XYZ file of C-alpha atoms in Angstrom:
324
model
C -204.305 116.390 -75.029
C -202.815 113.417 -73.153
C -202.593 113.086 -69.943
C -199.287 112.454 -68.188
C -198.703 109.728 -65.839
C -195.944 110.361 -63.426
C -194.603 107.122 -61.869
C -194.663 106.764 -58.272
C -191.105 106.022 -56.253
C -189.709 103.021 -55.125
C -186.866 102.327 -52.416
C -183.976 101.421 -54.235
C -183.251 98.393 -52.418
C -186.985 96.797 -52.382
C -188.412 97.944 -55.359
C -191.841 96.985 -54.747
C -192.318 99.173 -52.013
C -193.104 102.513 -52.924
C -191.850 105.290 -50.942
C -191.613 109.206 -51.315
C -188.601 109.551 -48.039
C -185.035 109.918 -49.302
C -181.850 109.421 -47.547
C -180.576 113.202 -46.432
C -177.361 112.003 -47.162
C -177.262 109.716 -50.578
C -180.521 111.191 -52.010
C -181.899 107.430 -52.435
C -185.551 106.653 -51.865
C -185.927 104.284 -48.945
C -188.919 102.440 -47.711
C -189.174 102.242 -44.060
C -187.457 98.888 -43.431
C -184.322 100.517 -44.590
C -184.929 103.795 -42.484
C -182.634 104.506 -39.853
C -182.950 107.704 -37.773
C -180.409 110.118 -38.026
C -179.862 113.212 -36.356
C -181.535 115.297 -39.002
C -184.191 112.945 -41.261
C -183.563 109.440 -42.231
C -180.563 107.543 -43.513
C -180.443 104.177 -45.463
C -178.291 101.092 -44.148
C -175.283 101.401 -46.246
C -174.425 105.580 -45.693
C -175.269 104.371 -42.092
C -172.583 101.917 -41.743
C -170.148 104.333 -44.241
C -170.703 106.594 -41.244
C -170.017 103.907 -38.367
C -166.670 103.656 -40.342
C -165.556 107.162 -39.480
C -166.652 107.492 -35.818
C -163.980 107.241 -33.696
C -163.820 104.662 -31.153
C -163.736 105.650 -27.751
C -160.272 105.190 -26.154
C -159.013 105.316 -22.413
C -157.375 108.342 -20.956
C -154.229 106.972 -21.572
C -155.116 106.078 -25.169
C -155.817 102.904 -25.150
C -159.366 100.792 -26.474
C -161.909 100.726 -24.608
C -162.619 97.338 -23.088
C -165.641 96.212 -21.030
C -164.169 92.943 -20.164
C -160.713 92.833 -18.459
C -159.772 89.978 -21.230
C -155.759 89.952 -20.935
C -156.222 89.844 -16.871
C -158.565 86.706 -17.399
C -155.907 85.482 -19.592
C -153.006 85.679 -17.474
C -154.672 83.951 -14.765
C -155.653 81.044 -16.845
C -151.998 80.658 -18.111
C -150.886 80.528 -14.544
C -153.591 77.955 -13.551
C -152.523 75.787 -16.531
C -149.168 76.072 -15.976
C -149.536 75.345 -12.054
C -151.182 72.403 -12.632
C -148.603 71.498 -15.476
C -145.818 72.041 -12.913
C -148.259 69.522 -10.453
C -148.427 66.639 -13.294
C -144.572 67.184 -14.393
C -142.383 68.610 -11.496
C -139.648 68.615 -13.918
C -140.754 71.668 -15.648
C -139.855 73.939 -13.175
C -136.035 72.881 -13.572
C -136.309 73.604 -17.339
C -138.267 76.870 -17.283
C -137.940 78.572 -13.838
C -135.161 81.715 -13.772
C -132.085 80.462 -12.968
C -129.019 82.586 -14.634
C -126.518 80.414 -14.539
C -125.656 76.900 -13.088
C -124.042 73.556 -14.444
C -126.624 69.955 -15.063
C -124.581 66.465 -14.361
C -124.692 63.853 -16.075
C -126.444 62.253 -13.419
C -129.483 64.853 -13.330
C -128.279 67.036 -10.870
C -128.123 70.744 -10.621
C -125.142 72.428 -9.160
C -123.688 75.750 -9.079
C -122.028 77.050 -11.785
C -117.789 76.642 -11.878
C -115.503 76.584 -14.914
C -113.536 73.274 -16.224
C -116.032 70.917 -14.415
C -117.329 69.273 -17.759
C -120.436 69.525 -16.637
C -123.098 71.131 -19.075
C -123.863 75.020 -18.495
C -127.840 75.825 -18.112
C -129.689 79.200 -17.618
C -130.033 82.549 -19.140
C -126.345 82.730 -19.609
C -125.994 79.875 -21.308
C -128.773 81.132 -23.989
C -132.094 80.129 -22.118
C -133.310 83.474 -22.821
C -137.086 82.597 -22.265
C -136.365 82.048 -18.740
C -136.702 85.379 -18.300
C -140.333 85.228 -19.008
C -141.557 81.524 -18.108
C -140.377 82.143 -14.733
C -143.161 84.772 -14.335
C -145.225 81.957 -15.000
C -144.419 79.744 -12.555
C -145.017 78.730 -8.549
C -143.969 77.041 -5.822
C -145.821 73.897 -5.847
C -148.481 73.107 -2.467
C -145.560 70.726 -0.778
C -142.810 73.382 -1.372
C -141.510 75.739 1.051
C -143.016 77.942 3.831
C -145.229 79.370 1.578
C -146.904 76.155 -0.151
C -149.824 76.874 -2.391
C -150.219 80.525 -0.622
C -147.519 81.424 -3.102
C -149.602 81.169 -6.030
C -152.983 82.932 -4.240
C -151.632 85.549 -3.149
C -150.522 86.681 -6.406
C -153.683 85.595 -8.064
C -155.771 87.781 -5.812
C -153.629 90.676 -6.308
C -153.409 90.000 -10.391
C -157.138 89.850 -10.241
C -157.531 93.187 -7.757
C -155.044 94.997 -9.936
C -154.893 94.023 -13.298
C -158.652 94.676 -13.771
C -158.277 98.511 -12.615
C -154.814 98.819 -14.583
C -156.057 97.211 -17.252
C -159.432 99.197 -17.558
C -156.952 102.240 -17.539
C -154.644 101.902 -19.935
C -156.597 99.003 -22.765
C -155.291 95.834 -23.231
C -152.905 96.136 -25.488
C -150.783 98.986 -23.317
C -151.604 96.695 -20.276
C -149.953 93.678 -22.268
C -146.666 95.375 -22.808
C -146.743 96.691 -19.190
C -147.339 93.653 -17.392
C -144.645 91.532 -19.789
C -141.830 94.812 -18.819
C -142.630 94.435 -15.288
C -142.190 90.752 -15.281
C -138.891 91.009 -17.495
C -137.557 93.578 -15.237
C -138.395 91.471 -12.213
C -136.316 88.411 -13.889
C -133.669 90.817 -15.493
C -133.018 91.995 -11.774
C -132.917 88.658 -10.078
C -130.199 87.700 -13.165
C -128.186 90.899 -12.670
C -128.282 90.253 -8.825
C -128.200 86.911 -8.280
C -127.771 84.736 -10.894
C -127.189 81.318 -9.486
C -130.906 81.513 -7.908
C -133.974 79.635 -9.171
C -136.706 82.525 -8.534
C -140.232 81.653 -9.931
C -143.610 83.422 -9.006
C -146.003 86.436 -10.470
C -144.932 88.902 -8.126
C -142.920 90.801 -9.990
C -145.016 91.546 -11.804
C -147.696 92.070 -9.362
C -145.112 95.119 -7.667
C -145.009 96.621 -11.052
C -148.753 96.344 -11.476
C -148.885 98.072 -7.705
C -146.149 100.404 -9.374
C -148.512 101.599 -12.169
C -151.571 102.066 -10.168
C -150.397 104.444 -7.611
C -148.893 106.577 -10.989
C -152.006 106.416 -13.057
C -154.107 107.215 -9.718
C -152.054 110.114 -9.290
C -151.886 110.987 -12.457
C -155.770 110.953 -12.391
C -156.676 111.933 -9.494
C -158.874 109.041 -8.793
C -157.710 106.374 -6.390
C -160.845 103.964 -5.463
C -157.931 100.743 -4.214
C -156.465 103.540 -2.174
C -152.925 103.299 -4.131
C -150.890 105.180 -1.733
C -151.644 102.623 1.041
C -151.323 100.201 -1.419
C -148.070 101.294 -2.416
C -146.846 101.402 1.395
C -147.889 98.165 1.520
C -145.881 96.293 -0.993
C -142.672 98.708 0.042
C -143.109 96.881 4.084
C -143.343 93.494 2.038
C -140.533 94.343 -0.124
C -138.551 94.555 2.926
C -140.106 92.006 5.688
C -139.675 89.299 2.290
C -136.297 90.162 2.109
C -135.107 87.105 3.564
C -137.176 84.379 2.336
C -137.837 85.717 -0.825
C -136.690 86.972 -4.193
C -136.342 91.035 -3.286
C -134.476 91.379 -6.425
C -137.551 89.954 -8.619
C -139.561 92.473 -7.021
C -138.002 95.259 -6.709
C -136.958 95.000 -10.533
C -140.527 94.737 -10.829
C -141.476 97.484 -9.166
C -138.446 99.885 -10.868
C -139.113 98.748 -14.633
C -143.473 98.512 -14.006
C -143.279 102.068 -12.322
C -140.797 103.999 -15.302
C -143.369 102.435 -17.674
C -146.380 103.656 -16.357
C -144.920 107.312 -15.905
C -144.032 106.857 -19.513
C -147.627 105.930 -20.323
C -149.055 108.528 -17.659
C -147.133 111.724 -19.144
C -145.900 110.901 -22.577
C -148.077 111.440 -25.632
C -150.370 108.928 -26.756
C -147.914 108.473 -30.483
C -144.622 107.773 -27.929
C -146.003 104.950 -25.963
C -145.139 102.373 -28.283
C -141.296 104.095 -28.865
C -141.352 104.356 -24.610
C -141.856 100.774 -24.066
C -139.324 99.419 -27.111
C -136.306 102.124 -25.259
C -137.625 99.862 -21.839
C -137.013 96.219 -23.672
C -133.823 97.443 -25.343
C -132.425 98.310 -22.168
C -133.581 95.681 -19.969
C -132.089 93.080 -23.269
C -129.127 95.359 -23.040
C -128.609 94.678 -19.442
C -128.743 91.460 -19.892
C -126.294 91.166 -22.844
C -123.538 93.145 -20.702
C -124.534 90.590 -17.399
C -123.314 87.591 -19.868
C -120.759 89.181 -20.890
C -119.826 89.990 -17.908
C -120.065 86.091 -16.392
C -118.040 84.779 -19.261
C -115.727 86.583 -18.397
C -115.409 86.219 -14.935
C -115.529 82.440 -14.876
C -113.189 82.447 -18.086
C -110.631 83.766 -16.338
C -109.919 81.452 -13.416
C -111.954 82.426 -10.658
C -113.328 80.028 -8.454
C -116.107 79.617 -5.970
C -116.032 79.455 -1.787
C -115.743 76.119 -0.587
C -119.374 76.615 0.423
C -120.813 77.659 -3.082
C -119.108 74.552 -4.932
C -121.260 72.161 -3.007
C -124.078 70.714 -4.922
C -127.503 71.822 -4.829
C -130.740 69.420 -5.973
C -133.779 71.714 -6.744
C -136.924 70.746 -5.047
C -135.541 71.255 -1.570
C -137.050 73.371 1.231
C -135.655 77.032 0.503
C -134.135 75.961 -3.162
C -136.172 77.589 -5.285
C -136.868 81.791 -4.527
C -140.611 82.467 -4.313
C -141.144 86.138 -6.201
């Protein structure tokens, strides 16, 4: 009688190595450098990392991605930085990118305030710089300019920094992304609806509607380590002590438009958020449309200016340009 020889297992992806421990979930033979624990047995490499695919990734309260790093904060304070020192090495960006609405440019390089049949050439949002409305955001006074100087652009660095890390740890980047841009197009939607023959540049804005979203999501949470109803007192006495030396329409538009988004991200379900914020840019373009409208019209049909307001204005001035 012969006698049968049974061959011995390999693993199936080294198959030199001989091995008698299967994969509990393909059935495979594995040799123990392609083990991986699982919660009952062993697994091989590949059903482990089929299995990675369908864990779900663990998301904020608000529904966002998890993020250790507060990357978009980070970000927007480097694009600020860059684009201070850009405004130090060519003043003459602020004149082509800060928020004005509407004004007239000479031939001789002047700026003046906007009034019909002077031949002069129109400039600002109204005359279809639309991405004022965001570069201005972007922008400060420079450290010769005004009362505030270079305090202008630390202040609302260290309040980006303080707030956009705990906003931004709440809600993921992306969400905080759309949030922050609202804020700060609300802030320069405001300023155009309000005044639009002012040059307003700054962050704050946006830093009100960060302030905004805090105090919602911390009430909304019930967990408030910055202390957001202080903090919201706060900017509300600064809203209204800044009145008259700075731009209280940039910020309160900032605080209106950052404050409806965040109870729309606080109380709306996670598949809305994205529908929320696109009803918040529609309206906010919306406004705008009807505010250009609105100025073609007016100057179109004869109006004119006070004596005072026809006098020309040169940017770079003490008090010219609105601080936000």
């Amino acid at each position: 009688m012969e006698e049968q020889i049974s061959e011995v297992p390999t693993c199936y992806r080294h198959s030199k190595s001989e091995t008698y421990v299967r994969c509990t979930r393909c059935d495979r033979y594995i040799c123990p450098d392609c083990m991986r624990d699982a919660a009952v047995g062993h697994q091989c490499v590949e059903c482990v990392r089929e299995g990675n695919k369908s864990v779900r990734q663990a998301r904020t309260v608000f529904g966002g991605k998890v993020s250790a790093v507060p990357v978009v904060t980070y970000a927007l304070i480097v694009i600020i930085v860059l684009a201070y020192a850009g405004e130090i090495a060519m003043p003459s960006l602020v004149d082509r990118l800060d928020g004005l609405g509407i004004g007239l440019l000479g031939a001789d390089g002047q700026y003046y305030v906007y009034e019909s049949d002077t031949g002069l050439t129109p400039i600002g949002v109204a005359a279809g710089e639309w991405y004022r409305l965001i570069t201005a955001n972007f922008l400060h006074l420079q450290p010769t300019e005004g009362g505030f100087g270079i305090l202008h652009i630390v202040f609302n660095l260290y309040w980006l920094w303080t707030l956009g890390r705990a906003v931004e740890e709440m809600l993921g980047r992306l969400r905080f992304v759309g949030l922050y841009l609202l804020a700060a197009l609300g802030s320069s939607v405001f300023e155009y609806l309000i005044s639009p023959d002012t040059e307003a540049v700054g962050a704050s804005g946006a830093i009100f509607g960060l302030a905004a979203a805090y105090f919602v999501f911390s009430r909304r949470l019930g967990h408030d380590p910055l202390g957001g109803g202080r903090l919201m007192m706060f900017f509300l006495i600064w809203l209204v002590i800044s009145a008259g030396f700075t731009s209280w329409e940039g910020h309160l538009g900032g605080l209106i438009v950052g404050g409806a988004t965040a109870l729309a991200l606080a109380y709306l379900p996670r598949k809305y958020h994205l529908a929320a914020m696109g009803a918040m840019l529609v309206l906010l373009a919306v406004l705008v449309a009807v505010k250009t409208y609105d100025l073609g019209l007016f100057w179109s049909s004869g109006s004119s200016l006070n004596q005072g307001d026809v006098e020309a204005y040169v940017r770079g001035l003490p008090g010219e340009v609105a601080r936000q």
